[in-house]
Amino acid sequence: MEEPISVGTAEALIGKHMPRFSVERVALAEAQGRVLRQTVQADRDQPPFDRVMMDGVALRYSGTEHAYRLAGTQLAGQPAMALASTNDCLEVMTGAMLPAGADTVVPVESLRKQDGTIRFDAQAVSAVGQFVHRRGSDCRAGDTLLEPGCILRAPEIAVLATNGLTHVDVARIPSIGVVATGDELVDVAAIPEPWQIRRSNDYGIGAALRDAQFPSISLHHVADEQVRVTTLLAERLERDDVLILCGGVSMGQRDLIPGALTALGVERVFHRIAQRPGKPMWFGIAPGGKPVFALPGNPVSALVCTLRYVIPALRAASGITPARPRPIALASPLTTSASLTCFIPVALAYGDDGLVFAHPVPSATSGDFASLVRTDGMIELPPSAASFPPGHVAPFRPWS
């Protein structure tokens, strides 16, 4: 039996073998949450004109004169008017073009109007040019605004709309099949016999994938019988872009997944990682380049492997710019195995100084899903030391 590989090696091998999901073009209204796969440049200066930032009056400020003749009104959405005289001012609205000849806006709350004359005190103008949003001060035509790999949130969608993109190139959402294996598993709605348990792994993995913006998921179950396992896997490999299996991947008599995948022509990249929990994880590539993640059947192990390997791999295949995990300091000492990378569930809390600390909440076993509801995510501790003092900083990954 080959020795388990390190967490870093597993991560690198997955990255080396993962395909890149293709590109599709979608309407702007359907682009939220998708991964951008094109460069977006400004189609014109922003703002495209000297823009009024406050309701008030626009004038050419001399520095000494504080009384002006009101000569009209400049509304938003209208072509720019012009000052006929340096003694004139124009009433203006937020978002309007700055009238030609004007250089300053005095807000309405600082004004006094009487008999067609606008007056204000000297302190109403702090500087020439106040409350004027100058043309091109945000960006110039041709500036790069969005790069491929960003997730299209509300700010990015607004940028696309501002620059007239009715359609946009995004990563295609992969179809993902999640298969739970085991004779002991029954449906969620079933009343289990004393020797049975309800399915939970595929539902938990599916929820994690949807949280990560991979919504095209189908859930399946198959008993530990070689023909049934091989038949279902062949069907899912035909239909899905990505296959995630949980259970049947260790070294026992009924661990049928590795043999079934080999029979179907799936090339094994690795089997077993030097970590706890999740050591038996298997990864391979099916004909046609489809990735297959075979995770341990223990619930905590399956969820840990999903967050640590599966979701980052899917994000990279979508073209998402990778982000480093958030560093978090331990709130209390922790002892782990010095020979394995350990993933520890933690609850986050604020210290007296306002900093966030991780409080370890170790699972009783790798099947202890219930303890995870009291936690926010997991930290990763390296195999180089068995003891970690309070304040030790570790990478943190949230469950959601």
CSV table of N, CA and C in Angstrom, one decimal, residues 6-111:
chain,number,residue,atom,x,y,z
A,6,SER,N,1.0,14.3,1.4
A,6,SER,CA,0.8,15.4,2.2
A,6,SER,C,-0.4,16.2,1.7
A,7,VAL,N,-1.0,17.1,2.6
A,7,VAL,CA,-2.1,18.0,2.2
A,7,VAL,C,-1.6,18.9,1.0
A,8,GLY,N,-0.4,19.4,1.1
A,8,GLY,CA,0.1,20.3,0.0
A,8,GLY,C,0.2,19.6,-1.3
A,9,THR,N,0.7,18.3,-1.3
A,9,THR,CA,0.8,17.5,-2.5
A,9,THR,C,-0.5,17.2,-3.1
A,10,ALA,N,-1.5,16.8,-2.2
A,10,ALA,CA,-2.8,16.6,-2.7
A,10,ALA,C,-3.4,17.8,-3.4
A,11,GLU,N,-3.3,18.9,-2.8
A,11,GLU,CA,-3.8,20.2,-3.4
A,11,GLU,C,-3.2,20.4,-4.7
A,12,ALA,N,-1.8,20.3,-4.8
A,12,ALA,CA,-1.1,20.5,-6.1
A,12,ALA,C,-1.5,19.5,-7.2
A,13,LEU,N,-1.7,18.3,-6.8
A,13,LEU,CA,-2.1,17.3,-7.8
A,13,LEU,C,-3.5,17.5,-8.3
A,14,ILE,N,-4.4,17.9,-7.4
A,14,ILE,CA,-5.8,18.3,-7.9
A,14,ILE,C,-5.7,19.4,-8.9
A,15,GLY,N,-4.9,20.5,-8.5
A,15,GLY,CA,-4.8,21.7,-9.3
A,15,GLY,C,-4.2,21.3,-10.7
A,16,LYS,N,-3.3,20.4,-10.7
A,16,LYS,CA,-2.6,20.0,-12.0
A,16,LYS,C,-3.6,19.3,-12.9
A,17,HIS,N,-4.5,18.5,-12.4
A,17,HIS,CA,-5.3,17.7,-13.2
A,17,HIS,C,-6.7,18.2,-13.5
A,18,MET,N,-7.2,19.2,-12.7
A,18,MET,CA,-8.5,19.8,-12.9
A,18,MET,C,-8.7,20.4,-14.3
A,19,PRO,N,-9.8,20.2,-14.9
A,19,PRO,CA,-10.0,20.9,-16.2
A,19,PRO,C,-10.4,22.4,-15.9
A,20,ARG,N,-10.6,23.2,-17.0
A,20,ARG,CA,-11.1,24.5,-16.9
A,20,ARG,C,-12.5,24.5,-17.5
A,21,PHE,N,-13.5,24.9,-16.7
A,21,PHE,CA,-14.9,24.9,-17.2
A,21,PHE,C,-15.0,25.9,-18.3
A,22,SER,N,-15.9,25.6,-19.3
A,22,SER,CA,-16.0,26.4,-20.5
A,22,SER,C,-16.7,27.7,-20.2
A,23,VAL,N,-16.9,28.5,-21.2
A,23,VAL,CA,-17.4,29.9,-21.1
A,23,VAL,C,-18.8,29.9,-21.7
A,24,GLU,N,-19.8,30.6,-21.1
A,24,GLU,CA,-21.0,30.8,-21.8
A,24,GLU,C,-21.4,32.3,-21.6
A,25,ARG,N,-22.3,32.8,-22.5
A,25,ARG,CA,-22.7,34.2,-22.4
A,25,ARG,C,-24.1,34.2,-21.9
A,26,VAL,N,-24.3,35.1,-20.9
A,26,VAL,CA,-25.6,35.2,-20.2
A,26,VAL,C,-26.0,36.7,-20.2
A,27,ALA,N,-27.3,36.9,-20.0
A,27,ALA,CA,-27.9,38.2,-19.9
A,27,ALA,C,-27.5,38.8,-18.6
A,28,LEU,N,-27.3,40.1,-18.5
A,28,LEU,CA,-26.9,40.8,-17.3
A,28,LEU,C,-27.8,40.4,-16.1
A,29,ALA,N,-29.1,40.3,-16.3
A,29,ALA,CA,-30.0,40.0,-15.2
A,29,ALA,C,-29.8,38.6,-14.7
A,30,GLU,N,-29.0,37.7,-15.4
A,30,GLU,CA,-28.8,36.4,-14.9
A,30,GLU,C,-27.3,36.2,-14.5
A,31,ALA,N,-26.6,37.3,-14.4
A,31,ALA,CA,-25.1,37.2,-14.2
A,31,ALA,C,-24.7,37.2,-12.7
A,32,GLN,N,-25.6,37.6,-11.8
A,32,GLN,CA,-25.3,37.7,-10.4
A,32,GLN,C,-24.8,36.4,-9.8
A,33,GLY,N,-23.6,36.4,-9.1
A,33,GLY,CA,-23.0,35.2,-8.5
A,33,GLY,C,-22.2,34.4,-9.5
A,34,ARG,N,-22.2,34.8,-10.7
A,34,ARG,CA,-21.4,34.0,-11.7
A,34,ARG,C,-19.9,34.5,-11.7
A,35,VAL,N,-19.1,33.7,-12.4
A,35,VAL,CA,-17.6,34.1,-12.4
A,35,VAL,C,-17.3,34.7,-13.8
A,36,LEU,N,-16.8,35.9,-13.7
A,36,LEU,CA,-16.5,36.7,-14.9
A,36,LEU,C,-15.4,36.0,-15.7
A,37,ARG,N,-15.5,35.9,-17.0
A,37,ARG,CA,-14.5,35.3,-17.8
A,37,ARG,C,-14.1,36.3,-19.0
A,38,GLN,N,-14.2,37.5,-18.8
A,38,GLN,CA,-13.8,38.5,-19.8
A,38,GLN,C,-13.3,39.8,-19.1
A,39,THR,N,-12.5,40.6,-19.8
A,39,THR,CA,-12.1,41.8,-19.3
A,39,THR,C,-13.1,42.9,-19.6
A,40,VAL,N,-13.4,43.8,-18.6
A,40,VAL,CA,-14.4,44.8,-18.8
A,40,VAL,C,-13.7,46.2,-18.7
A,41,GLN,N,-13.8,47.0,-19.8
A,41,GLN,CA,-13.2,48.3,-19.8
A,41,GLN,C,-14.3,49.4,-19.8
A,42,ALA,N,-13.9,50.5,-19.3
A,42,ALA,CA,-14.9,51.7,-19.3
A,42,ALA,C,-15.2,52.1,-20.7
A,43,ASP,N,-16.4,52.3,-21.1
A,43,ASP,CA,-16.8,52.7,-22.4
A,43,ASP,C,-16.8,54.2,-22.6
A,44,ARG,N,-16.7,54.9,-21.4
A,44,ARG,CA,-16.5,56.4,-21.5
A,44,ARG,C,-16.0,56.8,-20.1
A,45,ASP,N,-15.7,58.1,-20.1
A,45,ASP,CA,-15.2,58.7,-18.8
A,45,ASP,C,-16.4,58.5,-17.7
A,46,GLN,N,-16.0,58.3,-16.5
A,46,GLN,CA,-17.0,58.3,-15.4
A,46,GLN,C,-16.5,59.2,-14.3
A,47,PRO,N,-17.3,60.2,-13.9
A,47,PRO,CA,-18.6,60.5,-14.5
A,47,PRO,C,-18.3,61.1,-15.9
A,48,PRO,N,-19.3,61.1,-16.8
A,48,PRO,CA,-19.1,61.5,-18.2
A,48,PRO,C,-19.1,63.0,-18.3
A,49,PHE,N,-19.4,63.7,-17.3
A,49,PHE,CA,-19.5,65.2,-17.3
A,49,PHE,C,-19.2,65.7,-15.9
A,50,ASP,N,-18.8,67.0,-15.7
A,50,ASP,CA,-18.7,67.6,-14.4
A,50,ASP,C,-20.1,67.5,-13.7
A,51,ARG,N,-20.2,66.7,-12.6
A,51,ARG,CA,-21.5,66.4,-12.1
A,51,ARG,C,-21.7,67.1,-10.7
A,52,VAL,N,-22.9,67.7,-10.6
A,52,VAL,CA,-23.3,68.3,-9.4
A,52,VAL,C,-23.6,67.3,-8.3
A,53,MET,N,-23.0,67.5,-7.1
A,53,MET,CA,-23.1,66.5,-6.0
A,53,MET,C,-24.1,66.9,-4.9
A,54,MET,N,-24.6,68.1,-5.0
A,54,MET,CA,-25.6,68.6,-3.9
A,54,MET,C,-26.7,69.5,-4.6
A,55,ASP,N,-27.9,69.4,-4.1
A,55,ASP,CA,-28.9,70.4,-4.5
A,55,ASP,C,-28.4,71.7,-3.9
A,56,GLY,N,-28.6,72.8,-4.8
A,56,GLY,CA,-28.1,74.1,-4.4
A,56,GLY,C,-28.1,75.0,-5.5
A,57,VAL,N,-27.0,75.9,-5.6
A,57,VAL,CA,-26.8,76.7,-6.8
A,57,VAL,C,-25.4,76.5,-7.3
A,58,ALA,N,-25.2,76.7,-8.6
A,58,ALA,CA,-23.9,76.6,-9.2
A,58,ALA,C,-23.5,78.0,-9.7
A,59,LEU,N,-22.3,78.4,-9.4
A,59,LEU,CA,-21.8,79.7,-9.7
A,59,LEU,C,-20.3,79.7,-10.0
A,60,ARG,N,-19.8,80.9,-10.5
A,60,ARG,CA,-18.4,81.0,-10.6
A,60,ARG,C,-18.0,81.9,-9.4
A,61,TYR,N,-17.2,81.3,-8.5
A,61,TYR,CA,-16.9,81.9,-7.2
A,61,TYR,C,-15.7,82.7,-7.3
A,62,SER,N,-15.8,84.0,-6.9
A,62,SER,CA,-14.7,84.9,-6.9
A,62,SER,C,-13.9,85.0,-5.7
A,63,GLY,N,-14.5,84.5,-4.6
A,63,GLY,CA,-13.8,84.5,-3.3
A,63,GLY,C,-14.2,85.7,-2.4
A,64,THR,N,-14.9,86.6,-3.0
A,64,THR,CA,-15.3,87.8,-2.2
A,64,THR,C,-16.8,88.0,-2.3
A,65,GLU,N,-17.5,87.7,-3.5
A,65,GLU,CA,-18.9,88.0,-3.7
A,65,GLU,C,-19.7,86.9,-3.1
A,66,HIS,N,-20.8,87.3,-2.3
A,66,HIS,CA,-21.6,86.3,-1.7
A,66,HIS,C,-23.1,86.6,-2.0
A,67,ALA,N,-23.4,87.3,-3.1
A,67,ALA,CA,-24.7,87.6,-3.6
A,67,ALA,C,-24.8,87.5,-5.1
A,68,TYR,N,-25.7,86.6,-5.6
A,68,TYR,CA,-25.8,86.3,-7.0
A,68,TYR,C,-27.2,86.4,-7.5
A,69,ARG,N,-27.4,86.8,-8.8
A,69,ARG,CA,-28.7,86.8,-9.3
A,69,ARG,C,-29.1,85.4,-9.8
A,70,LEU,N,-30.3,84.9,-9.4
A,70,LEU,CA,-30.8,83.6,-9.8
A,70,LEU,C,-31.3,83.7,-11.2
A,71,ALA,N,-30.6,83.0,-12.1
A,71,ALA,CA,-30.9,83.1,-13.6
A,71,ALA,C,-31.7,81.9,-14.2
A,72,GLY,N,-32.0,80.9,-13.4
A,72,GLY,CA,-32.7,79.7,-13.9
A,72,GLY,C,-32.4,78.5,-13.1
A,73,THR,N,-32.8,77.4,-13.7
A,73,THR,CA,-32.7,76.1,-13.0
A,73,THR,C,-32.1,75.0,-14.0
A,74,GLN,N,-31.0,74.3,-13.5
A,74,GLN,CA,-30.4,73.2,-14.3
A,74,GLN,C,-30.8,71.9,-13.6
A,75,LEU,N,-31.7,71.1,-14.3
A,75,LEU,CA,-32.1,69.9,-13.8
A,75,LEU,C,-31.2,68.7,-14.2
A,76,ALA,N,-31.3,67.6,-13.5
A,76,ALA,CA,-30.6,66.4,-13.8
A,76,ALA,C,-31.2,65.8,-15.1
A,77,GLY,N,-30.4,65.3,-16.0
A,77,GLY,CA,-30.9,64.7,-17.2
A,77,GLY,C,-31.1,65.7,-18.3
A,78,GLN,N,-30.6,66.9,-18.2
A,78,GLN,CA,-30.8,67.9,-19.2
A,78,GLN,C,-29.4,68.4,-19.7
A,79,PRO,N,-29.3,68.8,-20.9
A,79,PRO,CA,-28.0,69.4,-21.4
A,79,PRO,C,-27.6,70.6,-20.5
A,80,ALA,N,-26.3,70.8,-20.5
A,80,ALA,CA,-25.8,71.9,-19.6
A,80,ALA,C,-26.2,73.2,-20.1
A,81,MET,N,-26.7,74.1,-19.1
A,81,MET,CA,-26.9,75.5,-19.4
A,81,MET,C,-25.6,76.2,-19.2
A,82,ALA,N,-25.7,77.5,-19.4
A,82,ALA,CA,-24.4,78.3,-19.2
A,82,ALA,C,-24.7,79.6,-18.5
A,83,LEU,N,-23.8,80.0,-17.7
A,83,LEU,CA,-23.9,81.3,-16.9
A,83,LEU,C,-23.7,82.4,-17.9
A,84,ALA,N,-24.7,83.3,-17.9
A,84,ALA,CA,-24.5,84.5,-18.8
A,84,ALA,C,-23.6,85.5,-18.3
A,85,SER,N,-23.4,85.5,-16.9
A,85,SER,CA,-22.6,86.5,-16.3
A,85,SER,C,-22.0,85.9,-15.0
A,86,THR,N,-20.8,86.4,-14.6
A,86,THR,CA,-20.2,86.0,-13.4
A,86,THR,C,-21.0,86.4,-12.2
A,87,ASN,N,-22.0,87.3,-12.4
A,87,ASN,CA,-22.9,87.7,-11.3
A,87,ASN,C,-24.1,86.8,-11.2
A,88,ASP,N,-24.3,85.8,-12.1
A,88,ASP,CA,-25.4,85.0,-12.1
A,88,ASP,C,-25.1,83.6,-11.4
A,89,CYS,N,-26.2,83.0,-11.0
A,89,CYS,CA,-26.1,81.6,-10.6
A,89,CYS,C,-27.3,80.8,-11.1
A,90,LEU,N,-27.2,79.5,-11.1
A,90,LEU,CA,-28.3,78.7,-11.6
A,90,LEU,C,-28.6,77.7,-10.5
A,91,GLU,N,-29.9,77.5,-10.2
A,91,GLU,CA,-30.3,76.5,-9.3
A,91,GLU,C,-30.0,75.1,-9.9
A,92,VAL,N,-29.4,74.2,-9.1
A,92,VAL,CA,-29.0,72.9,-9.7
A,92,VAL,C,-29.5,71.8,-8.7
A,93,MET,N,-29.6,70.6,-9.4
A,93,MET,CA,-30.1,69.4,-8.6
A,93,MET,C,-28.9,68.4,-8.6
A,94,THR,N,-28.9,67.5,-7.6
A,94,THR,CA,-27.9,66.5,-7.5
A,94,THR,C,-28.0,65.6,-8.8
A,95,GLY,N,-26.8,65.4,-9.4
A,95,GLY,CA,-26.7,64.5,-10.6
A,95,GLY,C,-26.8,65.3,-11.9
A,96,ALA,N,-27.1,66.6,-11.8
A,96,ALA,CA,-27.1,67.5,-13.0
A,96,ALA,C,-25.7,67.8,-13.5
A,97,MET,N,-25.7,68.2,-14.8
A,97,MET,CA,-24.4,68.7,-15.4
A,97,MET,C,-24.1,70.0,-14.7
A,98,LEU,N,-22.9,70.3,-14.5
A,98,LEU,CA,-22.4,71.6,-14.0
A,98,LEU,C,-22.6,72.6,-15.1
A,99,PRO,N,-23.3,73.7,-14.9
A,99,PRO,CA,-23.5,74.6,-16.0
A,99,PRO,C,-22.1,75.2,-16.5
A,100,ALA,N,-22.1,75.4,-17.8
A,100,ALA,CA,-20.9,76.0,-18.3
A,100,ALA,C,-20.6,77.4,-17.7
A,101,GLY,N,-19.3,77.6,-17.3
A,101,GLY,CA,-18.9,78.8,-16.7
A,101,GLY,C,-18.9,78.7,-15.2
A,102,ALA,N,-19.6,77.7,-14.6
A,102,ALA,CA,-19.6,77.5,-13.1
A,102,ALA,C,-18.5,76.7,-12.7
A,103,ASP,N,-18.0,76.9,-11.4
A,103,ASP,CA,-17.0,76.1,-10.9
A,103,ASP,C,-17.2,75.6,-9.5
A,104,THR,N,-18.3,76.0,-8.9
A,104,THR,CA,-18.6,75.8,-7.5
A,104,THR,C,-20.1,75.6,-7.2
A,105,VAL,N,-20.4,74.7,-6.3
A,105,VAL,CA,-21.8,74.5,-5.9
A,105,VAL,C,-21.9,74.9,-4.4
A,106,VAL,N,-22.9,75.7,-4.1
A,106,VAL,CA,-23.2,76.0,-2.7
A,106,VAL,C,-24.5,75.3,-2.4
A,107,PRO,N,-24.5,74.5,-1.3
A,107,PRO,CA,-25.7,73.6,-1.0
A,107,PRO,C,-26.9,74.5,-0.5
A,108,VAL,N,-28.0,73.9,-0.8
A,108,VAL,CA,-29.3,74.7,-0.5
A,108,VAL,C,-29.4,75.1,0.9
A,109,GLU,N,-28.9,74.3,1.9
A,109,GLU,CA,-29.1,74.6,3.3
A,109,GLU,C,-28.3,75.8,3.7
A,110,SER,N,-27.4,76.3,2.8
A,110,SER,CA,-26.5,77.5,3.2
A,110,SER,C,-27.0,78.7,2.5
A,111,LEU,N,-28.2,78.6,1.8
A,111,LEU,CA,-28.6,79.8,0.9
A,111,LEU,C,-29.7,80.5,1.6
